[in-house]
mmCIF file of C-alpha atoms in Angstrom:
data_model
loop_
_atom_site.group_PDB
_atom_site.id
_atom_site.type_symbol
_atom_site.label_atom_id
_atom_site.label_comp_id
_atom_site.label_asym_id
_atom_site.label_seq_id
_atom_site.Cartn_x
_atom_site.Cartn_y
_atom_site.Cartn_z
ATOM 1 C CA MET A 1433 109.084 41.794 27.460
ATOM 2 C CA THR A 1434 106.324 43.757 29.168
ATOM 3 C CA GLN A 1435 107.072 47.044 30.779
ATOM 4 C CA THR A 1436 105.760 47.894 34.221
ATOM 5 C CA PRO A 1437 103.745 51.101 33.986
ATOM 6 C CA THR A 1438 105.105 54.079 35.879
ATOM 7 C CA PRO A 1439 102.841 54.776 38.839
ATOM 8 C CA ALA A 1440 100.861 57.977 38.542
ATOM 9 C CA ALA A 1441 101.716 60.813 40.897
ATOM 10 C CA PRO A 1442 99.407 61.224 43.883
ATOM 11 C CA VAL A 1443 96.524 63.617 43.359
ATOM 12 C CA HIS A 1444 96.929 67.026 44.969
ATOM 13 C CA TRP A 1445 93.822 68.032 46.936
ATOM 14 C CA LYS A 1446 92.397 70.652 49.287
ATOM 15 C CA VAL A 1447 89.244 70.716 51.369
ATOM 16 C CA VAL A 1448 86.821 73.383 50.127
ATOM 17 C CA ILE A 1449 84.267 74.722 52.602
ATOM 18 C CA ASP A 1450 81.277 76.869 51.666
ATOM 19 C CA ALA A 1451 81.042 80.030 53.748
ATOM 20 C CA ALA A 1452 78.998 83.177 54.211
ATOM 21 C CA ASP A 1453 82.178 85.036 55.230
ATOM 22 C CA PRO A 1454 85.275 83.261 53.879
ATOM 23 C CA HIS A 1455 87.728 85.636 55.585
ATOM 24 C CA ARG A 1456 86.184 85.184 59.027
ATOM 25 C CA GLN A 1457 86.195 81.419 58.513
ATOM 26 C CA ALA A 1458 89.818 81.453 57.339
ATOM 27 C CA ASP A 1459 90.832 83.472 60.401
ATOM 28 C CA PHE A 1460 89.008 81.055 62.727
ATOM 29 C CA TRP A 1461 90.489 77.931 61.146
ATOM 30 C CA ALA A 1462 93.992 79.418 60.890
ATOM 31 C CA SER A 1463 93.833 80.006 64.629
ATOM 32 C CA ALA A 1464 92.154 76.669 65.407
ATOM 33 C CA LEU A 1465 94.716 74.648 63.454
ATOM 34 C CA ARG A 1466 97.670 76.991 63.999
ATOM 35 C CA TYR A 1467 97.871 77.389 60.222
ATOM 36 C CA VAL A 1468 98.529 80.601 58.284
ATOM 37 C CA VAL A 1469 96.114 82.549 56.121
ATOM 38 C CA GLU A 1470 97.409 82.519 52.569
ATOM 39 C CA ASP A 1471 98.694 85.800 51.178
ATOM 40 C CA ASN A 1472 97.592 86.127 47.540
ATOM 41 C CA SER A 1473 98.286 89.879 47.390
ATOM 42 C CA ALA A 1474 101.224 89.681 44.952
ATOM 43 C CA LEU A 1475 99.171 87.679 42.438
ATOM 44 C CA ILE A 1476 96.151 89.928 42.924
ATOM 45 C CA GLY A 1477 98.280 93.043 42.358
ATOM 46 C CA LYS A 1478 99.726 91.539 39.188
ATOM 47 C CA LEU A 1479 96.271 90.575 37.846
ATOM 48 C CA LEU A 1480 94.756 93.970 38.720
ATOM 49 C CA GLY A 1481 97.695 95.752 37.097
ATOM 50 C CA ALA A 1482 97.240 93.716 33.920
ATOM 51 C CA GLY A 1483 93.494 94.434 33.883
ATOM 52 C CA ALA A 1484 92.819 90.681 34.096
ATOM 53 C CA VAL A 1485 90.426 90.975 37.047
ATOM 54 C CA PRO A 1486 88.106 93.794 38.134
ATOM 55 C CA ALA A 1487 88.685 95.608 41.427
ATOM 56 C CA GLU A 1488 85.244 94.446 42.649
ATOM 57 C CA LEU A 1489 86.681 90.948 43.175
ATOM 58 C CA VAL A 1490 89.174 92.234 45.734
ATOM 59 C CA VAL A 1491 88.931 93.325 49.400
ATOM 60 C CA GLU A 1492 91.421 94.313 52.094
ATOM 61 C CA SER A 1493 92.134 91.645 54.702
ATOM 62 C CA HIS A 1494 95.043 91.692 57.144
ATOM 63 C CA ASP A 1495 96.207 94.974 55.545
ATOM 64 C CA ARG A 1496 96.690 93.368 52.150
ATOM 65 C CA ARG A 1497 94.682 92.644 49.023
ATOM 66 C CA ALA A 1498 92.645 89.451 49.124
ATOM 67 C CA TRP A 1499 89.999 87.785 46.995
ATOM 68 C CA ARG A 1500 86.524 88.931 48.029
ATOM 69 C CA ASP A 1501 84.929 85.507 47.777
ATOM 70 C CA LEU A 1502 87.831 83.162 48.603
ATOM 71 C CA ALA A 1503 90.246 82.749 51.487
ATOM 72 C CA ALA A 1504 92.515 79.833 52.292
ATOM 73 C CA VAL A 1505 94.685 78.591 55.128
ATOM 74 C CA ARG A 1506 97.703 76.319 54.866
ATOM 75 C CA HIS A 1507 100.013 74.394 57.146
ATOM 76 C CA PRO A 1508 102.960 76.684 57.982
ATOM 77 C CA ASP A 1509 105.551 73.990 57.218
ATOM 78 C CA ASP A 1510 104.144 72.971 53.826
ATOM 79 C CA PRO A 1511 105.482 74.411 50.574
ATOM 80 C CA TYR A 1512 103.646 77.173 48.765
ATOM 81 C CA ASP A 1513 103.909 78.976 45.464
ATOM 82 C CA GLU A 1514 105.647 82.272 46.208
ATOM 83 C CA GLU A 1515 104.206 84.030 43.146
ATOM 84 C CA SER A 1516 100.572 83.267 43.984
ATOM 85 C CA GLY A 1517 100.768 82.592 47.731
ATOM 86 C CA THR A 1518 98.848 79.352 47.174
ATOM 87 C CA GLY A 1519 99.642 76.441 49.467
ATOM 88 C CA LEU A 1520 100.896 73.236 47.866
ATOM 89 C CA GLY A 1521 100.179 70.935 50.810
ATOM 90 C CA ARG A 1522 97.624 70.697 53.612
ATOM 91 C CA ARG A 1523 95.085 73.394 52.891
ATOM 92 C CA LEU A 1524 91.504 74.557 53.535
ATOM 93 C CA LEU A 1525 89.818 76.894 51.050
ATOM 94 C CA PHE A 1526 86.721 78.865 52.043
ATOM 95 C CA GLN A 1527 84.444 80.044 49.245
ATOM 96 C CA ARG A 1528 81.551 82.455 49.562
ATOM 97 C CA VAL A 1529 78.143 80.991 48.779
ATOM 98 C CA PRO A 1530 74.783 82.795 48.968
ATOM 99 C CA GLU A 1531 72.853 80.152 50.902
ATOM 100 C CA PRO A 1532 73.253 79.458 54.637
ATOM 101 C CA LYS A 1533 74.227 76.097 56.085
ATOM 102 C CA THR A 1534 71.031 74.127 56.755
ATOM 103 C CA VAL A 1535 71.908 70.503 57.560
ATOM 104 C CA LYS A 1536 74.588 68.432 59.269
ATOM 105 C CA ASN A 1537 77.927 68.238 57.475
ATOM 106 C CA ARG A 1538 78.590 65.085 55.447
ATOM 107 C CA LEU A 1539 82.311 65.652 55.964
ATOM 108 C CA HIS A 1540 84.030 67.068 59.016
ATOM 109 C CA LEU A 1541 87.465 67.587 60.515
ATOM 110 C CA ASP A 1542 88.716 65.744 63.584
ATOM 111 C CA LEU A 1543 91.202 67.735 65.671
ATOM 112 C CA HIS A 1544 93.716 65.799 67.776
ATOM 113 C CA PRO A 1545 95.623 68.190 70.071
ATOM 114 C CA GLY A 1546 97.486 65.410 71.895
ATOM 115 C CA ALA A 1547 97.050 63.247 74.951
ATOM 116 C CA GLY A 1548 95.536 65.016 77.944
ATOM 117 C CA ARG A 1549 95.035 68.321 76.093
ATOM 118 C CA ARG A 1550 91.384 68.086 75.035
ATOM 119 C CA GLU A 1551 89.912 70.320 77.775
ATOM 120 C CA GLU A 1552 92.620 72.962 77.372
ATOM 121 C CA GLU A 1553 92.105 72.951 73.594
ATOM 122 C CA LEU A 1554 88.315 73.070 74.019
ATOM 123 C CA ARG A 1555 88.626 76.265 76.080
ATOM 124 C CA ARG A 1556 91.003 77.782 73.513
ATOM 125 C CA LEU A 1557 88.635 76.949 70.636
ATOM 126 C CA GLU A 1558 85.649 78.397 72.499
ATOM 127 C CA GLY A 1559 87.722 81.550 73.035
ATOM 128 C CA ILE A 1560 88.111 82.023 69.271
ATOM 129 C CA GLY A 1561 84.442 81.387 68.435
ATOM 130 C CA ALA A 1562 83.738 77.633 68.497
ATOM 131 C CA ARG A 1563 80.745 76.206 70.354
ATOM 132 C CA VAL A 1564 80.252 72.821 72.017
ATOM 133 C CA LEU A 1565 77.333 70.829 70.607
ATOM 134 C CA ARG A 1566 77.755 67.686 72.708
ATOM 135 C CA ARG A 1567 80.229 65.446 74.449
ATOM 136 C CA VAL A 1568 80.466 61.804 73.447
ATOM 137 C CA GLU A 1569 81.864 59.131 75.769
ATOM 138 C CA GLU A 1570 82.006 55.564 74.482
ATOM 139 C CA PRO A 1571 83.945 52.495 75.601
ATOM 140 C CA ALA A 1572 86.379 53.077 72.723
ATOM 141 C CA GLY A 1573 87.016 56.703 73.698
ATOM 142 C CA GLY A 1574 85.558 60.160 73.946
ATOM 143 C CA TRP A 1575 85.384 63.348 71.933
ATOM 144 C CA THR A 1576 83.557 66.639 71.806
ATOM 145 C CA VAL A 1577 81.425 67.691 68.843
ATOM 146 C CA MET A 1578 81.871 71.404 68.221
ATOM 147 C CA THR A 1579 80.923 73.995 65.605
ATOM 148 C CA ASP A 1580 82.913 76.759 63.982
ATOM 149 C CA PRO A 1581 81.489 80.325 63.798
ATOM 150 C CA GLU A 1582 79.229 79.402 60.831
ATOM 151 C CA GLY A 1583 77.896 76.198 62.403
ATOM 152 C CA ASN A 1584 80.087 73.617 60.623
ATOM 153 C CA GLU A 1585 80.624 70.613 62.853
ATOM 154 C CA PHE A 1586 84.031 69.263 63.822
ATOM 155 C CA CYS A 1587 85.241 66.891 66.505
ATOM 156 C CA LEU A 1588 87.827 67.452 69.198
ATOM 157 C CA HIS A 1589 89.495 64.231 70.350
#
């Protein structure tokens, strides 16, 4: 008798985005998506207290300790690890890199605010730092190509 193999658990993932200023990007995207900026301060305090990480890796952001070169946002309804503050669901992680963005993204986010809300959402996104690159109207539908504060493209449908 052959045994049916147990299916493997789905792979946990996050989208990682290179950034010149990960905290500014996290703030923009938290606002754009109505997510929350992760609070890693308890973990950072524990690691600093144990001498496991140097103070140079830490900054103040939102009146709490944060990683200098990393900042993440997570969906407010998704679970998260209370000890580390790390999201366990839908999540964007911004990591500092030394080089600027130079070419079009190979991967981008599509934002879908809901029927009839595109123009209202466009104005809100512009108010928090997004820019319109172009509007696209095709027989199958329309959308607006925008950029975040560091020039990463995304689409508003």
